[in-house]
CSV table of C-alpha atoms in Angstrom, one decimal:
chain,number,residue,atom,x,y,z
D,1,UNK,CA,53.5,64.7,-63.8
D,2,UNK,CA,55.3,66.9,-66.3
D,3,UNK,CA,58.2,69.0,-65.0
D,4,UNK,CA,57.7,72.8,-65.2
D,5,UNK,CA,61.1,73.3,-66.8
D,6,UNK,CA,59.9,71.6,-70.0
D,7,UNK,CA,59.3,74.3,-72.7
D,8,UNK,CA,57.7,72.3,-75.5
D,9,UNK,CA,54.1,72.8,-76.4
D,10,UNK,CA,51.4,70.0,-76.5
D,11,UNK,CA,48.7,69.8,-79.0
D,12,UNK,CA,45.8,69.0,-76.7
D,13,UNK,CA,43.2,68.5,-79.4
D,14,UNK,CA,45.2,66.0,-81.3
D,15,UNK,CA,46.0,64.1,-78.1
D,16,UNK,CA,42.3,63.9,-77.1
D,17,UNK,CA,41.4,62.7,-80.5
D,18,UNK,CA,43.9,59.9,-80.3
D,19,UNK,CA,42.6,58.9,-76.8
D,20,UNK,CA,39.0,58.8,-78.0
D,21,UNK,CA,40.1,56.6,-80.9
D,22,UNK,CA,41.9,54.2,-78.6
D,23,UNK,CA,38.9,54.0,-76.2
D,24,UNK,CA,36.5,53.3,-79.1
D,25,UNK,CA,38.8,50.6,-80.4
D,26,UNK,CA,39.0,48.9,-77.0
D,27,UNK,CA,35.2,49.0,-76.6
D,28,UNK,CA,34.7,47.3,-80.0
D,29,UNK,CA,37.2,44.6,-79.0
D,30,UNK,CA,35.4,44.1,-75.6
D,31,UNK,CA,31.9,43.9,-77.3
D,32,UNK,CA,33.2,41.4,-79.9
D,33,UNK,CA,34.6,39.3,-77.1
D,34,UNK,CA,31.3,39.4,-75.1
D,35,UNK,CA,29.3,38.4,-78.1
D,36,UNK,CA,31.4,35.4,-79.1
D,37,UNK,CA,29.4,32.3,-79.4
D,38,UNK,CA,29.7,29.4,-76.9
D,39,UNK,CA,30.5,26.1,-78.5
D,40,UNK,CA,29.3,22.9,-77.0
D,41,UNK,CA,31.8,20.1,-76.7
D,42,UNK,CA,29.7,17.2,-77.9
D,43,UNK,CA,32.4,14.7,-77.3
D,44,UNK,CA,32.4,15.4,-73.6
D,45,UNK,CA,28.6,16.1,-73.3
D,46,UNK,CA,29.4,19.5,-71.7
D,47,UNK,CA,30.2,23.2,-72.6
D,48,UNK,CA,33.5,24.2,-74.2
D,49,UNK,CA,34.6,27.2,-72.0
D,50,UNK,CA,38.1,27.5,-73.3
D,51,UNK,CA,37.2,30.3,-75.8
D,52,UNK,CA,35.3,32.2,-73.2
D,53,UNK,CA,38.2,31.8,-70.8
D,54,UNK,CA,40.6,33.3,-73.3
D,55,UNK,CA,38.3,36.3,-74.0
D,56,UNK,CA,37.9,37.0,-70.3
D,57,UNK,CA,41.7,36.8,-69.8
D,58,UNK,CA,42.2,39.3,-72.8
D,59,UNK,CA,39.5,41.6,-71.4
D,60,UNK,CA,41.0,41.5,-67.9
D,61,UNK,CA,44.4,42.4,-69.4
D,62,UNK,CA,42.9,45.3,-71.4
D,63,UNK,CA,41.1,46.6,-68.3
D,64,UNK,CA,44.3,47.0,-66.3
D,65,UNK,CA,46.0,50.4,-65.8
D,66,UNK,CA,48.0,51.5,-68.8
D,67,UNK,CA,51.7,51.7,-67.9
D,68,UNK,CA,53.3,51.3,-71.4
D,69,UNK,CA,53.2,53.3,-74.6
D,70,UNK,CA,52.1,51.8,-78.0
D,71,UNK,CA,55.0,50.9,-80.2
D,72,UNK,CA,53.7,53.0,-83.2
D,73,UNK,CA,53.6,56.1,-80.9
D,74,UNK,CA,56.9,55.4,-79.2
D,75,UNK,CA,58.8,57.9,-81.4
D,76,UNK,CA,59.4,61.6,-81.5
D,77,UNK,CA,57.6,63.8,-80.9
D,78,UNK,CA,54.9,61.6,-79.3
D,79,UNK,CA,57.2,60.1,-76.7
D,80,UNK,CA,57.7,63.5,-75.3
D,81,UNK,CA,54.2,63.4,-73.8
D,82,UNK,CA,54.3,59.7,-72.9
D,83,UNK,CA,53.9,60.0,-69.1
D,84,UNK,CA,51.3,62.7,-69.0
D,85,UNK,CA,49.3,61.1,-71.7
D,86,UNK,CA,49.3,57.8,-69.9
D,87,UNK,CA,48.1,59.5,-66.7
D,88,UNK,CA,45.4,61.4,-68.5
D,89,UNK,CA,44.4,58.2,-70.3
D,90,UNK,CA,44.3,56.2,-67.1
D,91,UNK,CA,42.3,58.9,-65.3
D,92,UNK,CA,39.7,59.2,-68.0
D,93,UNK,CA,39.2,55.5,-68.2
D,94,UNK,CA,39.3,54.8,-64.4
D,95,UNK,CA,35.6,54.3,-64.0
D,96,UNK,CA,35.4,52.4,-67.2
D,97,UNK,CA,38.1,50.0,-65.9
D,98,UNK,CA,36.1,49.5,-62.7
D,99,UNK,CA,33.0,48.6,-64.7
D,100,UNK,CA,35.0,46.4,-67.0
D,101,UNK,CA,36.6,44.6,-64.0
D,102,UNK,CA,33.2,44.1,-62.3
D,103,UNK,CA,31.8,42.7,-65.6
D,104,UNK,CA,34.8,40.4,-65.9
D,105,UNK,CA,34.3,39.1,-62.3
D,106,UNK,CA,30.6,38.6,-63.0
D,107,UNK,CA,31.4,36.7,-66.1
D,108,UNK,CA,33.9,34.5,-64.3
D,109,UNK,CA,31.3,33.7,-61.6
D,110,UNK,CA,28.8,33.0,-64.3
D,111,UNK,CA,31.3,30.7,-66.0
D,112,UNK,CA,31.9,28.8,-62.7
D,113,UNK,CA,28.2,28.5,-62.3
D,114,UNK,CA,27.9,27.1,-65.8
D,115,UNK,CA,30.6,24.6,-65.0
D,116,UNK,CA,28.8,23.5,-61.8
D,117,UNK,CA,25.5,23.2,-63.7
D,118,UNK,CA,27.3,21.2,-66.4
D,119,UNK,CA,28.5,18.8,-63.7
D,120,UNK,CA,25.0,18.5,-62.3
D,121,UNK,CA,23.6,17.9,-65.7
D,122,UNK,CA,26.2,15.1,-66.3
D,123,UNK,CA,25.2,13.6,-62.8
D,124,UNK,CA,21.5,13.7,-63.7
D,125,UNK,CA,22.2,12.2,-67.0
D,126,UNK,CA,24.0,9.3,-65.3
D,127,UNK,CA,21.1,8.8,-62.9
D,128,UNK,CA,18.7,8.9,-65.8
D,129,UNK,CA,20.7,6.2,-67.5
D,130,UNK,CA,20.6,4.1,-64.3
D,131,UNK,CA,16.8,4.6,-63.9
D,132,UNK,CA,16.4,3.7,-67.6
D,133,UNK,CA,18.2,0.4,-66.9
D,134,UNK,CA,16.0,-0.3,-63.8
D,135,UNK,CA,12.9,0.6,-65.8
D,136,UNK,CA,13.9,-1.9,-68.4
D,137,UNK,CA,14.4,-4.7,-65.8
D,138,UNK,CA,11.1,-3.7,-64.2
D,139,UNK,CA,9.3,-4.0,-67.5
D,140,UNK,CA,10.8,-7.5,-67.9
D,141,UNK,CA,9.5,-8.4,-64.4
D,142,UNK,CA,6.1,-7.0,-65.3
D,143,UNK,CA,6.0,-9.2,-68.3
D,144,UNK,CA,6.9,-12.2,-66.2
D,145,UNK,CA,4.2,-11.2,-63.6
D,146,UNK,CA,1.7,-10.9,-66.4
D,147,UNK,CA,2.5,-14.4,-67.5
D,148,UNK,CA,2.1,-15.7,-63.9
D,149,UNK,CA,-1.2,-13.8,-63.5
D,150,UNK,CA,-2.5,-15.4,-66.6
D,151,UNK,CA,-1.6,-18.8,-65.3
D,152,UNK,CA,-3.1,-17.9,-61.9
D,153,UNK,CA,-6.3,-16.8,-63.6
D,154,UNK,CA,-6.6,-20.2,-65.2
D,155,UNK,CA,-6.1,-21.8,-61.8
D,156,UNK,CA,-8.8,-19.5,-60.3
D,157,UNK,CA,-11.2,-20.6,-63.0
D,158,UNK,CA,-10.5,-24.2,-62.2
D,159,UNK,CA,-11.0,-23.5,-58.5
D,160,UNK,CA,-14.3,-21.6,-59.3
D,161,UNK,CA,-15.6,-24.7,-61.0
D,162,UNK,CA,-14.6,-26.9,-58.0
D,163,UNK,CA,-16.2,-24.4,-55.6
D,164,UNK,CA,-19.4,-24.5,-57.6
D,165,UNK,CA,-19.6,-28.2,-57.3
D,166,UNK,CA,-18.7,-28.0,-53.6
D,167,UNK,CA,-21.5,-25.5,-53.1
D,168,UNK,CA,-24.0,-27.9,-54.6
D,169,UNK,CA,-22.8,-30.5,-52.2
D,170,UNK,CA,-23.1,-28.1,-49.3
D,171,UNK,CA,-26.6,-27.3,-50.3
D,172,UNK,CA,-27.4,-30.9,-50.2
D,173,UNK,CA,-25.7,-31.3,-46.8
D,174,UNK,CA,-27.6,-28.2,-45.6
D,175,UNK,CA,-30.9,-29.8,-46.5
D,176,UNK,CA,-29.9,-33.0,-44.6
D,177,UNK,CA,-28.7,-30.9,-41.6
D,178,UNK,CA,-32.0,-29.1,-41.5
D,179,UNK,CA,-33.9,-32.3,-41.4
D,180,UNK,CA,-31.5,-33.6,-38.7
D,181,UNK,CA,-31.9,-30.4,-36.6
D,182,UNK,CA,-35.6,-30.6,-36.7
D,183,UNK,CA,-35.4,-34.2,-35.4
D,184,UNK,CA,-32.9,-33.2,-32.7
D,185,UNK,CA,-35.0,-30.2,-31.8
D,186,UNK,CA,-38.0,-32.4,-31.3
D,187,UNK,CA,-36.0,-34.8,-29.1
D,188,UNK,CA,-34.5,-31.8,-27.2
D,189,UNK,CA,-37.9,-30.4,-26.5
D,190,UNK,CA,-39.1,-33.7,-25.1
D,191,UNK,CA,-35.8,-33.9,-23.1
D,192,UNK,CA,-36.3,-30.4,-21.7
D,193,UNK,CA,-39.7,-31.3,-20.5
D,194,UNK,CA,-38.2,-34.3,-18.7
D,195,UNK,CA,-35.4,-32.0,-17.3
D,196,UNK,CA,-37.9,-29.5,-16.0
D,197,UNK,CA,-39.8,-32.3,-14.3
D,198,UNK,CA,-36.5,-33.6,-12.8
D,199,UNK,CA,-35.6,-30.1,-11.8
D,200,UNK,CA,-38.9,-29.7,-9.9
D,201,UNK,CA,-38.3,-33.0,-8.2
D,202,UNK,CA,-34.7,-32.0,-7.4
D,203,UNK,CA,-35.9,-28.7,-5.9
D,204,UNK,CA,-38.4,-30.5,-3.8
D,205,UNK,CA,-35.7,-32.9,-2.8
D,206,UNK,CA,-33.3,-30.1,-1.9
D,207,UNK,CA,-35.9,-28.4,0.2
D,208,UNK,CA,-36.3,-31.7,2.0
D,209,UNK,CA,-32.6,-32.0,2.4
D,210,UNK,CA,-32.3,-28.5,3.8
D,211,UNK,CA,-35.1,-29.2,6.3
D,212,UNK,CA,-33.3,-32.4,7.3
D,213,UNK,CA,-30.0,-30.5,7.5
D,214,UNK,CA,-31.5,-27.8,9.7
D,215,UNK,CA,-33.0,-30.5,11.9
D,216,UNK,CA,-29.7,-32.3,12.1
D,217,UNK,CA,-27.9,-29.0,12.9
D,218,UNK,CA,-30.4,-28.3,15.6
D,219,UNK,CA,-30.1,-31.8,17.0
D,220,UNK,CA,-26.3,-31.5,16.8
D,221,UNK,CA,-26.3,-28.3,18.7
D,222,UNK,CA,-28.6,-29.8,21.3
D,223,UNK,CA,-26.4,-32.8,21.5
D,224,UNK,CA,-23.3,-30.6,22.0
D,225,UNK,CA,-25.1,-28.6,24.7
D,226,UNK,CA,-26.2,-31.8,26.4
D,227,UNK,CA,-22.8,-33.2,26.1
D,228,UNK,CA,-21.2,-30.1,27.6
D,229,UNK,CA,-23.8,-30.2,30.4
D,230,UNK,CA,-23.0,-33.9,31.1
D,231,UNK,CA,-19.3,-33.2,31.0
D,232,UNK,CA,-19.7,-30.3,33.4
D,233,UNK,CA,-22.0,-32.3,35.6
D,234,UNK,CA,-19.6,-35.3,35.4
D,235,UNK,CA,-16.7,-33.0,36.4
D,236,UNK,CA,-18.7,-31.5,39.3
D,237,UNK,CA,-19.9,-34.9,40.4
D,238,UNK,CA,-16.4,-36.3,40.4
D,239,UNK,CA,-15.2,-33.3,42.5
D,240,UNK,CA,-18.1,-33.7,44.9
D,241,UNK,CA,-17.5,-37.5,45.1
D,242,UNK,CA,-13.8,-36.8,45.8
D,243,UNK,CA,-14.8,-34.5,48.7
D,244,UNK,CA,-17.3,-37.1,50.0
D,245,UNK,CA,-14.7,-39.8,49.8
D,246,UNK,CA,-12.2,-37.7,51.7
D,247,UNK,CA,-14.7,-37.1,54.5
D,248,UNK,CA,-15.7,-40.8,54.7
D,249,UNK,CA,-12.0,-41.8,54.7
D,250,UNK,CA,-11.3,-39.4,57.5
D,251,UNK,CA,-14.3,-40.6,59.5
D,252,UNK,CA,-13.3,-44.2,59.1
D,253,UNK,CA,-9.7,-43.6,60.1
D,254,UNK,CA,-10.8,-41.7,63.2
D,255,UNK,CA,-13.4,-44.4,63.9
D,256,UNK,CA,-10.8,-47.2,63.7
D,257,UNK,CA,-8.4,-45.2,66.0
D,258,UNK,CA,-11.1,-44.6,68.6
D,259,UNK,CA,-13.3,-47.7,68.6
D,260,UNK,CA,-14.7,-48.8,70.9
D,261,UNK,CA,-14.0,-45.4,72.6
D,262,UNK,CA,-16.2,-42.4,71.7
D,263,UNK,CA,-14.9,-39.5,69.6
D,264,UNK,CA,-13.2,-36.7,71.4
D,265,UNK,CA,-13.5,-32.9,70.9
D,266,UNK,CA,-10.6,-32.6,68.5
D,267,UNK,CA,-11.9,-35.4,66.3
D,268,UNK,CA,-15.3,-33.8,66.1
D,269,UNK,CA,-13.7,-30.4,65.3
D,270,UNK,CA,-11.8,-32.0,62.3
D,271,UNK,CA,-15.1,-33.3,61.0
D,272,UNK,CA,-16.6,-29.9,61.3
D,273,UNK,CA,-13.7,-28.3,59.4
D,274,UNK,CA,-14.1,-30.9,56.7
D,275,UNK,CA,-17.8,-30.1,56.5
D,276,UNK,CA,-16.9,-26.7,55.1
D,277,UNK,CA,-15.6,-28.2,51.9
D,278,UNK,CA,-18.8,-30.1,51.2
D,279,UNK,CA,-20.0,-27.4,48.8
D,280,UNK,CA,-16.6,-26.8,47.0
D,281,UNK,CA,-17.6,-28.7,43.9
D,282,UNK,CA,-21.0,-27.0,43.9
D,283,UNK,CA,-19.4,-23.5,44.1
D,284,UNK,CA,-17.1,-24.3,41.2
D,285,UNK,CA,-20.2,-25.3,39.1
D,286,UNK,CA,-22.0,-22.1,40.3
D,287,UNK,CA,-19.1,-19.9,39.3
D,288,UNK,CA,-18.9,-21.5,35.8
D,289,UNK,CA,-22.6,-20.9,35.3
D,290,UNK,CA,-23.0,-17.3,36.7
D,291,UNK,CA,-19.6,-15.7,36.9
D,292,UNK,CA,-18.8,-16.0,33.2
D,293,UNK,CA,-16.2,-17.7,31.0
D,294,UNK,CA,-12.5,-17.4,31.7
D,295,UNK,CA,-12.1,-15.3,28.6
D,296,UNK,CA,-14.8,-12.8,29.7
D,297,UNK,CA,-13.3,-12.4,33.2
D,298,UNK,CA,-9.8,-12.1,31.8
D,299,UNK,CA,-10.9,-9.2,29.6
D,300,UNK,CA,-12.6,-7.5,32.5
D,301,UNK,CA,-9.6,-7.7,34.7
D,302,UNK,CA,-7.3,-6.0,32.1
D,303,UNK,CA,-8.5,-2.6,33.4
D,304,UNK,CA,-6.3,-3.0,36.5
D,305,UNK,CA,-3.0,-3.7,34.6
D,306,UNK,CA,-2.2,0.1,34.3
D,307,UNK,CA,-2.5,0.5,38.1
D,308,UNK,CA,0.0,-2.3,38.6
D,309,UNK,CA,2.4,-0.9,36.0
D,310,UNK,CA,2.1,2.6,37.5
D,311,UNK,CA,2.9,1.3,41.0
D,312,UNK,CA,6.1,-0.4,39.7
D,313,UNK,CA,5.3,-3.7,41.6
D,314,UNK,CA,5.0,-7.3,40.7
D,315,UNK,CA,8.7,-8.1,41.0
D,316,UNK,CA,10.5,-10.6,43.1
D,317,UNK,CA,10.9,-8.1,45.9
D,318,UNK,CA,7.4,-6.7,45.7
D,319,UNK,CA,5.1,-9.7,44.7
D,320,UNK,CA,1.3,-9.5,44.3
D,321,UNK,CA,-1.1,-11.5,46.4
D,322,UNK,CA,-4.6,-12.5,45.1
D,323,UNK,CA,-6.8,-13.3,48.0
D,324,UNK,CA,-9.8,-15.6,47.1
D,325,UNK,CA,-8.1,-16.2,43.7
D,326,UNK,CA,-10.9,-18.6,42.6
D,327,UNK,CA,-10.3,-20.0,39.1
D,328,UNK,CA,-7.1,-18.0,38.8
D,329,UNK,CA,-8.0,-15.6,35.9
D,330,UNK,CA,-6.2,-12.7,37.5
D,331,UNK,CA,-3.1,-14.8,38.3
D,332,UNK,CA,-3.0,-16.0,34.7
D,333,UNK,CA,-3.3,-12.5,33.3
D,334,UNK,CA,-0.4,-11.3,35.6
D,335,UNK,CA,1.8,-14.1,34.5
D,336,UNK,CA,1.2,-13.4,30.8
D,337,UNK,CA,2.1,-9.7,31.6
D,338,UNK,CA,5.4,-10.7,33.2
D,339,UNK,CA,4.4,-10.0,36.9
D,340,UNK,CA,5.2,-12.2,39.9
D,341,UNK,CA,2.0,-13.1,41.9
D,342,UNK,CA,0.6,-15.7,44.3
D,343,UNK,CA,-3.0,-16.7,45.1
D,344,UNK,CA,-4.8,-18.2,48.1
D,345,UNK,CA,-8.3,-19.7,48.4
D,346,UNK,CA,-10.2,-22.2,50.7
D,347,UNK,CA,-11.9,-24.0,47.9
D,348,UNK,CA,-10.0,-27.2,47.3
D,349,UNK,CA,-11.5,-27.8,43.8
D,350,UNK,CA,-10.5,-24.3,42.6
D,351,UNK,CA,-7.0,-24.8,44.1
D,352,UNK,CA,-6.5,-28.0,42.2
D,353,UNK,CA,-7.7,-26.3,38.9
D,354,UNK,CA,-5.3,-23.4,39.4
D,355,UNK,CA,-2.4,-25.7,40.2
D,356,UNK,CA,-3.2,-27.8,37.1
D,357,UNK,CA,-2.6,-24.5,35.1
D,358,UNK,CA,0.8,-24.1,36.7
D,359,UNK,CA,-0.2,-21.2,39.0
D,360,UNK,CA,1.3,-20.5,42.4
D,361,UNK,CA,-1.8,-21.1,44.7
D,362,UNK,CA,-2.1,-22.1,48.3
D,363,UNK,CA,-5.1,-23.3,50.3
D,364,UNK,CA,-5.5,-21.0,53.3
D,365,UNK,CA,-7.9,-18.7,55.1
D,366,UNK,CA,-7.2,-15.1,54.1
D,367,UNK,CA,-6.7,-13.6,57.6
D,368,UNK,CA,-4.5,-16.5,58.8
D,369,UNK,CA,-2.3,-16.3,55.7
D,370,UNK,CA,-1.9,-12.5,55.9
D,371,UNK,CA,-0.9,-12.8,59.6
D,372,UNK,CA,1.7,-15.4,58.7
D,373,UNK,CA,3.5,-12.8,56.4
D,374,UNK,CA,6.1,-10.3,57.6
D,375,UNK,CA,5.6,-6.6,57.6
D,376,UNK,CA,6.0,-4.7,54.2
D,377,UNK,CA,6.5,-7.9,52.3
D,378,UNK,CA,4.0,-7.4,49.4
D,379,UNK,CA,3.6,-4.9,46.6
D,380,UNK,CA,-0.1,-5.4,46.3
D,381,UNK,CA,-3.1,-7.2,47.9
D,382,UNK,CA,-5.9,-7.8,45.4
D,383,UNK,CA,-9.3,-9.5,45.8
D,384,UNK,CA,-12.1,-9.8,43.3
D,385,UNK,CA,-15.6,-10.5,44.7
D,386,UNK,CA,-14.3,-11.6,48.1
D,387,UNK,CA,-15.1,-8.8,50.6
D,388,UNK,CA,-18.9,-9.3,50.2
D,389,UNK,CA,-18.4,-12.9,51.6
D,390,UNK,CA,-16.8,-11.6,54.9
D,391,UNK,CA,-18.5,-10.6,58.2
D,392,UNK,CA,-17.9,-6.9,58.9
D,393,UNK,CA,-15.4,-7.6,61.8
D,394,UNK,CA,-13.3,-9.9,59.4
D,395,UNK,CA,-13.5,-7.1,56.7
D,396,UNK,CA,-11.9,-4.7,59.2
D,397,UNK,CA,-9.2,-7.3,60.0
D,398,UNK,CA,-8.6,-7.7,56.2
D,399,UNK,CA,-7.8,-4.0,55.8
D,400,UNK,CA,-5.6,-3.9,58.9
D,401,UNK,CA,-3.5,-6.9,57.8
D,402,UNK,CA,-3.4,-5.7,54.2
D,403,UNK,CA,-1.9,-2.3,55.3
D,404,UNK,CA,0.6,-4.1,57.6
D,405,UNK,CA,2.0,-6.4,54.8
D,406,UNK,CA,2.0,-3.8,52.1
D,407,UNK,CA,5.3,-2.0,51.3
D,408,UNK,CA,5.3,1.8,51.3
D,409,UNK,CA,3.6,2.9,48.1
D,410,UNK,CA,2.0,-0.5,47.7
D,411,UNK,CA,-1.6,-0.7,46.4
D,412,UNK,CA,-4.7,-2.6,47.4
D,413,UNK,CA,-7.6,-3.4,45.0
D,414,UNK,CA,-10.9,-4.9,46.1
D,415,UNK,CA,-13.8,-5.4,43.6
D,416,UNK,CA,-17.4,-6.1,44.7
D,417,UNK,CA,-21.0,-5.9,43.4
D,418,UNK,CA,-22.3,-2.4,43.3
D,419,UNK,CA,-25.6,-2.0,45.3
D,420,UNK,CA,-26.0,1.5,43.8
D,421,UNK,CA,-27.4,-0.4,40.8
D,422,UNK,CA,-31.0,-1.3,41.9
D,423,UNK,CA,-31.0,-4.5,40.0
D,424,UNK,CA,-27.8,-5.6,41.6
D,425,UNK,CA,-28.7,-4.5,45.1
D,426,UNK,CA,-32.1,-6.1,45.0
D,427,UNK,CA,-31.6,-9.2,42.9
D,428,UNK,CA,-28.4,-10.3,41.3
D,429,UNK,CA,-26.3,-9.9,44.5
D,430,UNK,CA,-28.4,-12.6,46.2
D,431,UNK,CA,-27.9,-15.0,43.3
D,432,UNK,CA,-24.8,-16.2,45.2
D,433,UNK,CA,-26.0,-17.9,48.4
D,434,UNK,CA,-22.6,-17.3,50.1
D,435,UNK,CA,-22.9,-13.5,49.8
D,436,UNK,CA,-23.6,-11.8,53.2
D,437,UNK,CA,-24.8,-8.3,52.4
D,438,UNK,CA,-24.2,-5.6,49.8
D,439,UNK,CA,-21.5,-3.1,50.6
D,440,UNK,CA,-22.2,0.5,49.5
D,441,UNK,CA,-19.2,2.1,47.8
D,442,UNK,CA,-19.0,5.2,50.1
D,443,UNK,CA,-19.0,3.0,53.2
D,444,UNK,CA,-16.1,0.8,51.9
D,445,UNK,CA,-14.2,4.0,50.8
D,446,UNK,CA,-14.6,5.4,54.3
D,447,UNK,CA,-13.5,2.1,55.9
D,448,UNK,CA,-10.3,2.0,53.8
D,449,UNK,CA,-9.4,5.6,54.6
D,450,UNK,CA,-10.3,5.1,58.3
D,451,UNK,CA,-7.9,2.1,58.6
D,452,UNK,CA,-5.0,4.0,57.0
D,453,UNK,CA,-5.0,3.9,53.2
D,454,UNK,CA,-4.6,7.2,51.3
D,455,UNK,CA,-5.6,8.3,47.8
D,456,UNK,CA,-8.6,6.0,48.0
D,457,UNK,CA,-10.8,6.0,44.9
D,458,UNK,CA,-13.9,4.2,43.7
D,459,UNK,CA,-13.9,2.9,40.1
D,460,UNK,CA,-17.3,2.0,38.6
D,461,UNK,CA,-17.2,-1.0,36.3
D,462,UNK,CA,-19.3,-3.1,33.9
D,463,UNK,CA,-22.4,-1.1,33.1
D,464,UNK,CA,-25.2,-2.7,31.0
D,465,UNK,CA,-24.9,-2.5,27.2
D,466,UNK,CA,-26.3,0.6,25.5
D,467,UNK,CA,-28.8,-1.4,23.5
D,468,UNK,CA,-31.0,-2.1,26.5
D,469,UNK,CA,-30.8,1.4,27.9
D,470,UNK,CA,-33.7,3.9,27.5
D,471,UNK,CA,-33.3,7.1,25.5
D,472,UNK,CA,-35.1,10.4,25.0
D,473,UNK,CA,-35.5,12.2,28.3
D,474,UNK,CA,-33.8,13.2,31.6
D,475,UNK,CA,-36.0,10.7,33.4
D,476,UNK,CA,-34.8,7.9,31.1
D,477,UNK,CA,-31.2,8.9,31.9
D,478,UNK,CA,-31.8,8.8,35.6
D,479,UNK,CA,-33.5,5.4,35.2
D,480,UNK,CA,-30.5,4.1,33.2
D,481,UNK,CA,-28.2,5.3,36.0
D,482,UNK,CA,-30.1,3.5,38.7
D,483,UNK,CA,-31.0,0.3,36.9
D,484,UNK,CA,-28.5,-0.1,34.0
D,485,UNK,CA,-25.4,1.6,35.6
D,486,UNK,CA,-22.2,0.0,36.8
D,487,UNK,CA,-22.8,-3.6,38.1
D,488,UNK,CA,-19.5,-3.6,40.0
D,489,UNK,CA,-17.1,-1.2,41.6
D,490,UNK,CA,-13.5,-1.4,42.8
D,491,UNK,CA,-12.0,0.4,45.8
D,492,UNK,CA,-8.3,1.3,45.4
D,493,UNK,CA,-5.9,2.8,47.9
D,494,UNK,CA,-2.2,3.1,48.7
D,495,UNK,CA,0.0,2.7,51.8
D,496,UNK,CA,1.8,5.8,52.9
D,497,UNK,CA,5.5,5.9,52.2
C-alpha cells in the first residue's frame, strides 16, 4: 500500500497503458510458446520433449506473482510507484495467472501422458519385432511342412495303387468266400436237421429220465419209511425181548430155588409185579406214534416256562419234580433253561431212554415216591398226561401228597386231554388204552381247590389249526368251539405261604 503522507501525484492513464502493454506482450510470448512445434527424436524412436519442457518452465515462471520491477522502469520517477503498481498489476492479472497455471499443469500432465504413450509405443514396437521374427521362422516351418506334405502325397498315391490291387484280391476272395459260405450253409442246414432230430430224441430221453427219477425218488422215500419202521419195530422188539428175558430169568431163578417145592405167595407176587412191565415196550412205540415227535412236544411245553420263572423255583433248594416223565421232553427243556429237575416213571424202557440222555430219572410209583419225600421239599410238582391214568382215589392222594411236599408259594401243573372238545371226549381220548376216563376241567379245578391249592386256573391248550375250522356264522363258531377247540387243558395252583 502507499503511505498517505506521500504528496506526489500519479498519472493513472499512463500507468494503465503500460500495464496493458505488458500484459499483451506476455500473452504473445505465451501463445508463441504454446504453438511451438514438437520435434521427433528419430534417433531414439520417440518424441523430443526438451523444447516443450523449456517453454512450460518459462510460462510457469511468467505466471508467478510479480515481485520485482523491470530494469528499464527502475528509475525516477517510475520507481516512486513501484509497490502500488506491482500490487495493481498482480491484482489485475490474478485470474489470468490462475488460468495460466491450470493450463501449464494440464500441459505437464499431457506431456507425462505423451511420455507414457511413447514408452508403450516402444514396447509395442519391440513386440512387433519379436512377432516378425517368429513369423519368419513359422514361414520357414511352413515351407518345410509343404515339402513333407508333397512327399506324403506321393506316398499316398503309391498306397492308393497298392490298395487298388488289394481290393481286387479282396473281391476275388469274397467270391471264393461266397461259394464257401453256400457250401457251409448247406452242410449246416443238414446238420441242423440232424440236431433237431437228436434234440427230440434227447427230450424224449429226458422225460424218461425224469419219470425214472420220480419213481426212484418215490421208491427211495418208501424205502426210508420202511427202514424207519423196521428200525422202530426192531427197537421195540428188542425192548420187548429184554422185558421177556427179564421175566423168564426171574422165573427160572425162583424155580431153581424152590424146586421141587411149590412157589410161595411172595414169589407169585413178584411175578405179578413183573407182569406190569410186559407192555412197557409197546407203550413206548405207542407214544412215538400218537404222542408226536420230541421236537413237537418240546415246543408245546415251552408255554409253562414263564410260570416256572415267575415262581422263582427250579434251584437246588426248590427243585422241580416231573411225575410220569415219559420220554423226558419236559426235563430236557428245563435243563436247557438252567433249572434243576428230576423225573419219575414206572416204564422201564422210558427210564432207560431218559437216562441215556443224561437226565435225572428214577423208576418209582408216583404216590410211593411222594410219600418218601419230606414236607416242603419241592418247588413244583408237574405231570403231563398222567392224571387221566389214575383211579379217582389215587388222584385225590396225588393232590394231597403234592400239597404236602410243596414249599410255600410252590406251584403244581397237571396237563390232561380236554373232554370239552367233543372229538377228544368221544374219540381221541380212548386211543390210549391205558386211559381210565376223561376229566372235565371244572371238576379237576374244584378238586384242586378242595384239597388246599389256591389261585387255581385252567389253561386251554392246543386247538385245531384255523385252516380246518368253519367260517361265516355264529353256528359255525359254536361248532368250532365244541369240535375244533382246545384239545388239552392244564390246571395250575399254588400252595399257601
